[in-house]
PDB file of C-alpha atoms in Angstrom:
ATOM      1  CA  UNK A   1      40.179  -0.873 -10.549  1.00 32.00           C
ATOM      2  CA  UNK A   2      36.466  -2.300  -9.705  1.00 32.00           C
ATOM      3  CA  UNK A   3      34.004   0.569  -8.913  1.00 33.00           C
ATOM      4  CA  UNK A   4      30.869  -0.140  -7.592  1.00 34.00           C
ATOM      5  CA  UNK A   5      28.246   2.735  -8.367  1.00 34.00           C
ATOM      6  CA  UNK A   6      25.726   3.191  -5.448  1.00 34.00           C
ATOM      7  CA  UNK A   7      23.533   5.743  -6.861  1.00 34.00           C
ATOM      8  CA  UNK A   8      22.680   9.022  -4.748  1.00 34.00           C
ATOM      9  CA  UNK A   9      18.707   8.869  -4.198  1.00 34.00           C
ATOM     10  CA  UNK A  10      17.576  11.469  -6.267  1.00 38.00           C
ATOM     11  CA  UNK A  11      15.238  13.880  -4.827  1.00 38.00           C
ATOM     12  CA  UNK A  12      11.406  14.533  -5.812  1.00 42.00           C
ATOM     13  CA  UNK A  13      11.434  17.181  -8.941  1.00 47.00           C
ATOM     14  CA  UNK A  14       8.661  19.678  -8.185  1.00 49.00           C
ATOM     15  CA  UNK A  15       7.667  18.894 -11.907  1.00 55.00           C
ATOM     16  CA  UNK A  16       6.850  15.393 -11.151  1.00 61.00           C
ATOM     17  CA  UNK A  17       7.700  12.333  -9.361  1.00 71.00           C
ATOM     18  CA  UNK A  18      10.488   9.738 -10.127  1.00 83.00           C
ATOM     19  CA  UNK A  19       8.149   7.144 -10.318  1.00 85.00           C
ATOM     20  CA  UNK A  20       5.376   9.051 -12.478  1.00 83.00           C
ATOM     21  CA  UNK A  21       8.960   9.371 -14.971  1.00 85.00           C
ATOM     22  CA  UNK A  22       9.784   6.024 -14.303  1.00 86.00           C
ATOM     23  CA  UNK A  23       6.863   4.182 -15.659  1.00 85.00           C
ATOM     24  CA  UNK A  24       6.365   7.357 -18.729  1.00 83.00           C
ATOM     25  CA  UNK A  25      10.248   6.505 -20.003  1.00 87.00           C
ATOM     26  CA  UNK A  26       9.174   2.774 -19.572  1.00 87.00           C
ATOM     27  CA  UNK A  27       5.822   2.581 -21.857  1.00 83.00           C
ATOM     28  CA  UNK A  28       7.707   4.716 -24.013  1.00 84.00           C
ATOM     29  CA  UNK A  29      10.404   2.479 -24.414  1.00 88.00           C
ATOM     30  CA  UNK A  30       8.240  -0.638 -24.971  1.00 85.00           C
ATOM     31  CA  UNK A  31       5.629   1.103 -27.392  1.00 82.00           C
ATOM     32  CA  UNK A  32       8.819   3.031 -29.482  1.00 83.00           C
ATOM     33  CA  UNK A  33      10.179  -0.837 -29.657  1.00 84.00           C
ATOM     34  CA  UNK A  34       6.594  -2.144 -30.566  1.00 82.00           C
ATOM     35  CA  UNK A  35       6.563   0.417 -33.341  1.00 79.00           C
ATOM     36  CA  UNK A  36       9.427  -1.825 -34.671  1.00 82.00           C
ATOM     37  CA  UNK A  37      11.132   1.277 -36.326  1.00 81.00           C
ATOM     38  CA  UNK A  38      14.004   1.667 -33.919  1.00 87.00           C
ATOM     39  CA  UNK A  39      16.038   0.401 -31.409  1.00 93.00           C
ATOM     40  CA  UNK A  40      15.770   2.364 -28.242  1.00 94.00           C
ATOM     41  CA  UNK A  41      17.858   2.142 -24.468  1.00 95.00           C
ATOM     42  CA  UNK A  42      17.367   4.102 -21.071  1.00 95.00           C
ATOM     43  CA  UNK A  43      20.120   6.933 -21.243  1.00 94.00           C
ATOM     44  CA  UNK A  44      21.033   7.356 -17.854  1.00 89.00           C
ATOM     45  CA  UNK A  45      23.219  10.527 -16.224  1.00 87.00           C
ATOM     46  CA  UNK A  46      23.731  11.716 -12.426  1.00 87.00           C
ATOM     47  CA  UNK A  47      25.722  11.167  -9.846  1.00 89.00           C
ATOM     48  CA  UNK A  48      27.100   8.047  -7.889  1.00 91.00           C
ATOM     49  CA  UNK A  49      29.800   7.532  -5.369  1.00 91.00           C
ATOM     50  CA  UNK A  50      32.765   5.082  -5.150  1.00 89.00           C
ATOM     51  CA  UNK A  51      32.234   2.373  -2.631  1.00 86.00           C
ATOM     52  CA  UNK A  52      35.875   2.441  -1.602  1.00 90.00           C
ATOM     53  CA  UNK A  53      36.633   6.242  -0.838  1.00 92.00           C
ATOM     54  CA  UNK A  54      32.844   7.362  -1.053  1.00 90.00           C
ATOM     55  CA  UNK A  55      33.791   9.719  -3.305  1.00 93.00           C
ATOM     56  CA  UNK A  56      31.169  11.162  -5.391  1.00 93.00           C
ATOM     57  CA  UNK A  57      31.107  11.512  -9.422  1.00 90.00           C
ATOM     58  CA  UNK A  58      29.175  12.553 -12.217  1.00 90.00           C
ATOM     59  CA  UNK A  59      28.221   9.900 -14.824  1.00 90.00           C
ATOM     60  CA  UNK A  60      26.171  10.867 -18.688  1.00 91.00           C
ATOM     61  CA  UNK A  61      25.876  13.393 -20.828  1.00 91.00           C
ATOM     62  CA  UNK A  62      24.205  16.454 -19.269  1.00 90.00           C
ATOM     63  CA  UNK A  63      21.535  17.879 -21.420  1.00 93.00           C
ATOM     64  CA  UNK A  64      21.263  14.716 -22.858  1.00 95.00           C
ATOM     65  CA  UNK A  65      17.498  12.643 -23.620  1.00 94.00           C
ATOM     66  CA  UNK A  66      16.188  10.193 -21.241  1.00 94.00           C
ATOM     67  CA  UNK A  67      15.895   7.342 -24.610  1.00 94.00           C
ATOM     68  CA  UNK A  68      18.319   7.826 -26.871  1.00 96.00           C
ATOM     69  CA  UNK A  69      17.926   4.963 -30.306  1.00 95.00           C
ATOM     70  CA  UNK A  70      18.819   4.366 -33.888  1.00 94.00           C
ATOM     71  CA  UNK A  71      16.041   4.544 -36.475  1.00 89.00           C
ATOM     72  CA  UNK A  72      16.385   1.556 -39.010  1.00 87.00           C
ATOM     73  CA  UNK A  73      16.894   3.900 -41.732  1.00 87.00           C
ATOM     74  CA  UNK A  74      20.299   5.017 -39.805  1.00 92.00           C
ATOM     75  CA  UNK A  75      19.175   8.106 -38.474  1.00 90.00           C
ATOM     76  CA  UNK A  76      19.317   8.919 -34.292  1.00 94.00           C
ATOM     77  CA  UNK A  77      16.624   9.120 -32.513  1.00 92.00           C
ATOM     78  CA  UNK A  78      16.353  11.379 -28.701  1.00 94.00           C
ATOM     79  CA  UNK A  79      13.128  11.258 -26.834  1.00 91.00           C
ATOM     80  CA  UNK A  80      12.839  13.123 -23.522  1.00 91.00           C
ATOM     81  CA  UNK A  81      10.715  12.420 -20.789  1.00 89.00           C
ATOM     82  CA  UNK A  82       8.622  15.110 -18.939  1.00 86.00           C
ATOM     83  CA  UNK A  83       5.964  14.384 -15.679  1.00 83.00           C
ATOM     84  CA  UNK A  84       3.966  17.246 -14.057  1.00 80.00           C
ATOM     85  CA  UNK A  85       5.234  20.738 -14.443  1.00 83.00           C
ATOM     86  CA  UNK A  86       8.072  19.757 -15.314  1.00 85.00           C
ATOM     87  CA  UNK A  87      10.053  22.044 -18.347  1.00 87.00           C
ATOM     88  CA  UNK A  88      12.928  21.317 -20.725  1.00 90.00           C
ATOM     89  CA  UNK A  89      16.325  22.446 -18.943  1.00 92.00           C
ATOM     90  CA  UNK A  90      18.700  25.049 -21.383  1.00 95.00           C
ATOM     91  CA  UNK A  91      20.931  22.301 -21.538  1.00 95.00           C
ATOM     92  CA  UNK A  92      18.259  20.029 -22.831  1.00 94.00           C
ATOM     93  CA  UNK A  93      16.960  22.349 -25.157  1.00 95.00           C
ATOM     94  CA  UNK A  94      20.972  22.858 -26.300  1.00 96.00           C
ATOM     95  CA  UNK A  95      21.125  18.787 -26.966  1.00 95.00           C
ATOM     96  CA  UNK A  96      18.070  18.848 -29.049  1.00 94.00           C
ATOM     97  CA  UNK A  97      18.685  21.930 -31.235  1.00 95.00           C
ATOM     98  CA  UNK A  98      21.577  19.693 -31.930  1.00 96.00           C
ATOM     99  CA  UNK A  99      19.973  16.636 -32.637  1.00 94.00           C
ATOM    100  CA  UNK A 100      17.681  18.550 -34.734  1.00 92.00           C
ATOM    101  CA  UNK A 101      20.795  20.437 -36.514  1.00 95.00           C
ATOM    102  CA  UNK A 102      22.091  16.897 -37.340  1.00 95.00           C
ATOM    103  CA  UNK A 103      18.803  15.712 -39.109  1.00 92.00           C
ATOM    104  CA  UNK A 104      18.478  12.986 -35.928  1.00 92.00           C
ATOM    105  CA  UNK A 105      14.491  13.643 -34.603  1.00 89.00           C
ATOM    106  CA  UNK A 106      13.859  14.695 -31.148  1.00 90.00           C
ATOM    107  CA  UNK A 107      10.583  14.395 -29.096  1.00 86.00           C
ATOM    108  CA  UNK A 108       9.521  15.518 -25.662  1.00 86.00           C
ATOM    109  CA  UNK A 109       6.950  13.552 -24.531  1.00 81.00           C
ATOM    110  CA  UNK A 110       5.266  15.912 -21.253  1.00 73.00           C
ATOM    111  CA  UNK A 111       2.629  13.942 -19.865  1.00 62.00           C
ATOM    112  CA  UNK A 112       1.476  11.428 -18.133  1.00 52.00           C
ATOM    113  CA  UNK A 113      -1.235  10.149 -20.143  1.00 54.00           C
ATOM    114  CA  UNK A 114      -0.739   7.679 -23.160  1.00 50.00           C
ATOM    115  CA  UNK A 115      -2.015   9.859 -25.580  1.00 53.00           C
ATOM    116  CA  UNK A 116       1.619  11.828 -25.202  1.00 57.00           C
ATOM    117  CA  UNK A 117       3.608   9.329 -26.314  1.00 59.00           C
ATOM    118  CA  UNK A 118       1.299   7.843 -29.376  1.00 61.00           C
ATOM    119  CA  UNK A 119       2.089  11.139 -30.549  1.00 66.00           C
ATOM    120  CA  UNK A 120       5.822  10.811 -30.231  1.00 66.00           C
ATOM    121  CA  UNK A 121       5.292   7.119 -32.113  1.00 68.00           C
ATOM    122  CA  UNK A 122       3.227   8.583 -34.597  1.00 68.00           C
ATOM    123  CA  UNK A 123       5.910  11.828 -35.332  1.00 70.00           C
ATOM    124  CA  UNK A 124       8.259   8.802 -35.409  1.00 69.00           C
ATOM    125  CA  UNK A 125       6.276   6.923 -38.343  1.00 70.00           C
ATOM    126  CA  UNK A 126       6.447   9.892 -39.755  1.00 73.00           C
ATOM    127  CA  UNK A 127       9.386  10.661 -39.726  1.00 69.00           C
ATOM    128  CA  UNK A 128      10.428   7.564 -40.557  1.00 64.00           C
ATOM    129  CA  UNK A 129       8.427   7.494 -43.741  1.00 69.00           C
ATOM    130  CA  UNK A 130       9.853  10.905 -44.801  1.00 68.00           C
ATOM    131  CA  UNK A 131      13.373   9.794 -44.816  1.00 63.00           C
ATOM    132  CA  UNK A 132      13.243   6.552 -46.254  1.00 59.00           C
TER     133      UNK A 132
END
């Protein structure tokens, strides 16, 4: 059966625009993949609808990190993506006490600014350099 997902326009967080998370989770992505230590991709969840009977369903993991990657010594690698105000769900916090449990890293990069996520590359290197 073809689906075609139409995704529900997602309403303003009071801890930050979608756009302000937008472009975060998009330097992130680039400068995690210009580190050259892992391979990263957008982790998507929410809700969409079936263009035939309109009717809605859930899609992803909830909980689960905005970039989710492999480091190249094998290990997984979660990094969640925080604008404004904007706290860690319990559900989040449940996926990366797991992560963590599993010896994968986790970071939560919370602002704005680039200075947040050249700390999340440099905990990466790290990291990285710990476990090789």
């Amino acid at each position: 059966m073809k689906l075609q997902i139409d995704t529900f326009r997602k309403e303003k967080s009071p801890g930050g625009s979608s756009e302000a998370h937008s472009k975060l989770l998009n330097d992130v992505l680039l400068a995690v993949s210009a580190a050259g230590h892992a391979r990263v991709w957008r982790n998507e969840s929410g809700m969409a609808k079936n263009y035939r009977t309109g009717t809605p369903f859930k899609y992803g993991l909830v909980g689960s990190a905005d970039i989710l990657g492999i480091l190249k010594n094998g290990k997984f690698l979660a990094i969640e993506i925080k604008t404004g105000e904007a706290t860690q769900s319990k559900e989040q916090k449940s996926f990366a006490a797991m992560i963590q449990k599993f010896n994968g890293l986790f970071c939560c990069t919370q602002c704005e600014r680039h200075a947040s996520f050249y700390q999340t590359l440099l905990r990466l290197k790290k990291y990285y350099r710990s476990t090789t």
